[in-house]
XYZ file of N, CA and C in Angstrom:
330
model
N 26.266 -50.953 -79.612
C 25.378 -49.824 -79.367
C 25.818 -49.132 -78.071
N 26.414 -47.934 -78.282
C 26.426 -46.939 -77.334
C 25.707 -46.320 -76.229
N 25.164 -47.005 -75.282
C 24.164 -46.026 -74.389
C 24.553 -45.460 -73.054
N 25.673 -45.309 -72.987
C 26.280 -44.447 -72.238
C 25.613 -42.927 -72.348
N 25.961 -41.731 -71.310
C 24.781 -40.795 -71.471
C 25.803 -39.082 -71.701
N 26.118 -39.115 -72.765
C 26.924 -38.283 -73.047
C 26.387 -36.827 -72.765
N 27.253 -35.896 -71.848
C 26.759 -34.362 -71.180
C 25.842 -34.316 -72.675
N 24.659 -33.214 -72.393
C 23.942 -32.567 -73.292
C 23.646 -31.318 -72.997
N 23.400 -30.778 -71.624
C 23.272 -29.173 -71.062
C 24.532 -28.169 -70.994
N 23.711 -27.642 -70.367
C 24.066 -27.206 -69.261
C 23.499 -25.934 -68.050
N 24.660 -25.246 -66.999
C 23.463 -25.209 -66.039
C 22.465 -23.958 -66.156
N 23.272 -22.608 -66.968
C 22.207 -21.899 -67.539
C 20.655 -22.715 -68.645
N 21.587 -24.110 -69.253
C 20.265 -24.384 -69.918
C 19.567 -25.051 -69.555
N 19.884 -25.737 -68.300
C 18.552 -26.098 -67.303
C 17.533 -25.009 -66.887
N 18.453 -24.243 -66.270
C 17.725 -23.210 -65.775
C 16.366 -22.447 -67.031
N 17.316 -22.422 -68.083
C 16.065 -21.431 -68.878
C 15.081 -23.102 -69.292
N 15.119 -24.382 -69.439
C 14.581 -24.832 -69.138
C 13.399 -24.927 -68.558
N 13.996 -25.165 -67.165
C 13.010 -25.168 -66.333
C 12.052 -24.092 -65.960
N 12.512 -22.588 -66.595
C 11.342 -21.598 -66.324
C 10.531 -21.659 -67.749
N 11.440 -22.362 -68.473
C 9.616 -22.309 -69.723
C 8.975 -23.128 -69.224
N 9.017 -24.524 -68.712
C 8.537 -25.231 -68.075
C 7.392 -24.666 -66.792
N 7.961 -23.971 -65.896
C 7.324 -23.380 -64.584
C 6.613 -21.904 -65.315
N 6.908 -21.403 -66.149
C 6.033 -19.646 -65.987
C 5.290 -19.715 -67.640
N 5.990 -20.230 -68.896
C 6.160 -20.570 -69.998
C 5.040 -21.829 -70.524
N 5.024 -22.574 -70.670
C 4.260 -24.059 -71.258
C 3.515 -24.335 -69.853
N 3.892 -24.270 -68.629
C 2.637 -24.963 -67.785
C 2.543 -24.390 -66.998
N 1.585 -23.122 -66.735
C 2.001 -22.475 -65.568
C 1.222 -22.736 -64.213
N 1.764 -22.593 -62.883
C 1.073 -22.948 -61.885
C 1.572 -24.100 -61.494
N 1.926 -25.100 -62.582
C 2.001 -26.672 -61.725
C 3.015 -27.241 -62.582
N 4.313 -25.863 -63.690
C 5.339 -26.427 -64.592
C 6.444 -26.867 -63.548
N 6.762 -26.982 -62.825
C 8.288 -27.166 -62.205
C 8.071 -28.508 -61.265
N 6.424 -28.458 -60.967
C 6.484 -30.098 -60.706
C 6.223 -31.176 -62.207
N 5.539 -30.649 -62.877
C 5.547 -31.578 -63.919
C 7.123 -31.605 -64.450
N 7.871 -30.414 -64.717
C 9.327 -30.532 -65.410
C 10.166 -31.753 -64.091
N 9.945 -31.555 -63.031
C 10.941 -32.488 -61.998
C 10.106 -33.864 -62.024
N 9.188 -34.394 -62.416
C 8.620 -35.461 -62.908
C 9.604 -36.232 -64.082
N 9.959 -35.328 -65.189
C 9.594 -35.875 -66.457
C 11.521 -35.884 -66.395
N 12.141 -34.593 -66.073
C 13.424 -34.144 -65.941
C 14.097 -34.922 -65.393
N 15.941 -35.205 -65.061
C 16.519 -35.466 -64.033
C 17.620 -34.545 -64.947
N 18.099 -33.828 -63.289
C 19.468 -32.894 -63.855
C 20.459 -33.617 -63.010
N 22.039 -33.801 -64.080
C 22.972 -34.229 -62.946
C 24.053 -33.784 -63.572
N 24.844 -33.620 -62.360
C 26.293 -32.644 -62.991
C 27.183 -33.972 -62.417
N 27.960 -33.923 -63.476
C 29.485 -35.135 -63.290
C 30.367 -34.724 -63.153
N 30.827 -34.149 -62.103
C 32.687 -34.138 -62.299
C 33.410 -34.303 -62.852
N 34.223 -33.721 -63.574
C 35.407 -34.112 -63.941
C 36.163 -35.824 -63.820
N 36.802 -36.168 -64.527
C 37.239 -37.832 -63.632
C 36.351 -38.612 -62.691
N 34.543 -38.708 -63.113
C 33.717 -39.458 -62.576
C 32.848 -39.635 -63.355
N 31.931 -40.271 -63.300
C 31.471 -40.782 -63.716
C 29.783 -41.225 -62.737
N 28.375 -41.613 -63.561
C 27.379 -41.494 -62.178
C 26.375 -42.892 -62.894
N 25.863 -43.463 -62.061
C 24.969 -44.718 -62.445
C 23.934 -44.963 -62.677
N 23.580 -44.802 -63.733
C 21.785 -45.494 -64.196
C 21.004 -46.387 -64.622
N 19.950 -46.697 -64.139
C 18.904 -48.206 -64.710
C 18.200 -47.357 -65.322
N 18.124 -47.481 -67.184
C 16.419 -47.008 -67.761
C 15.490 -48.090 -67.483
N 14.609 -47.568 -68.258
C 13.213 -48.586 -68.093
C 13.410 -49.427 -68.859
N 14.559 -50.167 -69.784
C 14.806 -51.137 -69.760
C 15.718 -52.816 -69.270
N 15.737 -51.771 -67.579
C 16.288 -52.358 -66.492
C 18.276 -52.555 -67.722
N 18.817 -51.859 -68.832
C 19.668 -51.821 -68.884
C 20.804 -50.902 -67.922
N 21.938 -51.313 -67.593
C 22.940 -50.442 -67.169
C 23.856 -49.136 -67.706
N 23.805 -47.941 -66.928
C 23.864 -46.986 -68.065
C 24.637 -46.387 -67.063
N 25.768 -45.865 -67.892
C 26.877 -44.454 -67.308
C 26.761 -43.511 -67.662
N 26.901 -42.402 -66.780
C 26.778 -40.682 -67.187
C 27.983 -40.005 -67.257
N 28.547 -39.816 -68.517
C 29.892 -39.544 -68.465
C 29.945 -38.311 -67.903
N 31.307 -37.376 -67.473
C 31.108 -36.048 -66.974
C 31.013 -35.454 -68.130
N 30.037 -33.962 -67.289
C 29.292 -32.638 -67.839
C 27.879 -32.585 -67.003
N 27.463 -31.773 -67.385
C 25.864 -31.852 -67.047
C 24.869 -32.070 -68.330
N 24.196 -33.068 -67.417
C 23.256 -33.488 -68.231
C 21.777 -33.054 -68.202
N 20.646 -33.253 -68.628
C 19.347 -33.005 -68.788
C 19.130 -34.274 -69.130
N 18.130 -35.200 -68.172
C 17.750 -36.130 -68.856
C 16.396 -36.204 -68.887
N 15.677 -36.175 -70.541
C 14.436 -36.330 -70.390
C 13.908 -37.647 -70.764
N 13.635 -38.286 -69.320
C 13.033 -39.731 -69.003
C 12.565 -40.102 -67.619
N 11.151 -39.979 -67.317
C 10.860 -40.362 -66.392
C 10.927 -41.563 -65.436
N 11.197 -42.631 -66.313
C 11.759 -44.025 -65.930
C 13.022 -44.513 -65.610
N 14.028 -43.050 -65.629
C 16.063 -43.564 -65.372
C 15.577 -43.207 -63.920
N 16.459 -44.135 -63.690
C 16.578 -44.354 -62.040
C 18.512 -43.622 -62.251
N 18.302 -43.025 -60.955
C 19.906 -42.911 -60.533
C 20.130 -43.418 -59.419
N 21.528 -44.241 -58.890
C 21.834 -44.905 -58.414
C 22.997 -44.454 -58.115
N 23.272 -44.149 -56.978
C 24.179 -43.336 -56.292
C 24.835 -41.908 -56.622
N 25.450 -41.796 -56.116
C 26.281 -40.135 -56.715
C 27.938 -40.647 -57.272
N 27.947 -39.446 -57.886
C 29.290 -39.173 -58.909
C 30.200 -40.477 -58.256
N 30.898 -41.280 -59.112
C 32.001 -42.204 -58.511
C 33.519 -41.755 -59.200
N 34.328 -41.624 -58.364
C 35.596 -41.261 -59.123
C 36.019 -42.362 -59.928
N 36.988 -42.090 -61.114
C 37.757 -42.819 -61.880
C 38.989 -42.892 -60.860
N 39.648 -42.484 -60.551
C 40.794 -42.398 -59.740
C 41.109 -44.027 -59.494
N 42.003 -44.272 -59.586
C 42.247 -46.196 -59.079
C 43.004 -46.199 -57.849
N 42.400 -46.591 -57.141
C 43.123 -47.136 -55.911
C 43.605 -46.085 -55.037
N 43.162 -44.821 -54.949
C 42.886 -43.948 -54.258
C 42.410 -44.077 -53.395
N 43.145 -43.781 -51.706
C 42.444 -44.563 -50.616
C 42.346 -46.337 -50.551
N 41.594 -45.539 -50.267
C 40.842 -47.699 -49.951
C 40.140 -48.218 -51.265
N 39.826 -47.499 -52.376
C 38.955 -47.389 -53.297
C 39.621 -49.000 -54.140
N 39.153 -49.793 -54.786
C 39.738 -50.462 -55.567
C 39.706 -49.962 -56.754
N 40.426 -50.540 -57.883
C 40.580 -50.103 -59.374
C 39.357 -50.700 -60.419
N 38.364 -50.870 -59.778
C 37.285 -50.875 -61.029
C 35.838 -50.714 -60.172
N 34.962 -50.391 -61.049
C 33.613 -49.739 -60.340
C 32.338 -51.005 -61.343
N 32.008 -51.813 -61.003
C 30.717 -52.641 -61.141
C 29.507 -52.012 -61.088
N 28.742 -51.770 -62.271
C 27.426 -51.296 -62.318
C 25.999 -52.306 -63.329
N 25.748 -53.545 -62.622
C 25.257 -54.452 -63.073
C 25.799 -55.307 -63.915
N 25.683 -55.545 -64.898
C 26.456 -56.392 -65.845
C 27.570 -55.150 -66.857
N 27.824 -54.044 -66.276
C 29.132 -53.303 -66.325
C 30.215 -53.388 -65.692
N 31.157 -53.105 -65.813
C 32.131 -52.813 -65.235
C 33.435 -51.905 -65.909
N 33.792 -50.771 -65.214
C 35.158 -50.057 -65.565
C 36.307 -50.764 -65.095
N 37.107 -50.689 -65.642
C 38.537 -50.850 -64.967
C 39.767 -49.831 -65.306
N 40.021 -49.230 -64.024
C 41.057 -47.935 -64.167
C 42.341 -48.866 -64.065
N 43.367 -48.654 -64.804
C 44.721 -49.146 -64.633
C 45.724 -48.153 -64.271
N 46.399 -47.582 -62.815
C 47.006 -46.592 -62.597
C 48.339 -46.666 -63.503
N 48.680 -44.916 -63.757
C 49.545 -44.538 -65.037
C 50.702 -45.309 -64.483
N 51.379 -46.063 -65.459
C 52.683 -46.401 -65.256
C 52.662 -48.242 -64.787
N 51.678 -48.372 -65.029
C 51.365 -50.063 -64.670
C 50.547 -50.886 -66.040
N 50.872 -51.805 -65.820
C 50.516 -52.813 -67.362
C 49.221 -53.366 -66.616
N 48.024 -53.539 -67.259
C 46.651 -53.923 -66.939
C 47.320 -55.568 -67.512
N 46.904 -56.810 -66.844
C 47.078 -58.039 -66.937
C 45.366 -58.622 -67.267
């Protein structure tokens, strides 16, 4: 089972979003109820970003922008590059009982 969080927006369609939300379906008090219920996150290119749902499972946000409607995903840090060993960075990124492993081009993963 797949629960990785594949792009679904984007940022014009947040935007018209969030004004049916704020002027549209709730007006007066839509843009706090939409940032309640909402989380918007844009992924970079070659990154990747970290989430706990409410079933304390581990979840990746592949790049694009997303719309996520769930009040219970936690995000857990910002965008992490894929890049391996860039800098000081090591070649794999641990996200609870996840883990990536980048193998830089031209090297055999053991």
């Amino acid at each position: 089972e797949d629960v990785d969080l594949e792009a679904n927006s984007s940022r014009s369609g947040n935007f018209i979003k969030k004004w049916k939300w704020g002027v549209y379906w709730t007006p007066g008090c839509g843009l706090i109820v939409y940032n309640i219920f909402h989380k918007e996150v844009t992924v970079p290119p070659g990154h990747i970003c970290c989430f706990i749902n409410e079933d304390n499972e581990y979840v990746f946000a592949k790049p694009g922008v997303h719309n996520i409607l769930d009040p219970f995903m936690k995000r857990v840090g910002g965008p992490i590059s894929l890049n391996a060993g860039v800098g000081n960075r090591s070649n794999y990124i641990e996200h609870g009982n996840r883990t990536i492993v980048t193998v830089p081009q031209g090297m055999v993963g053991k």
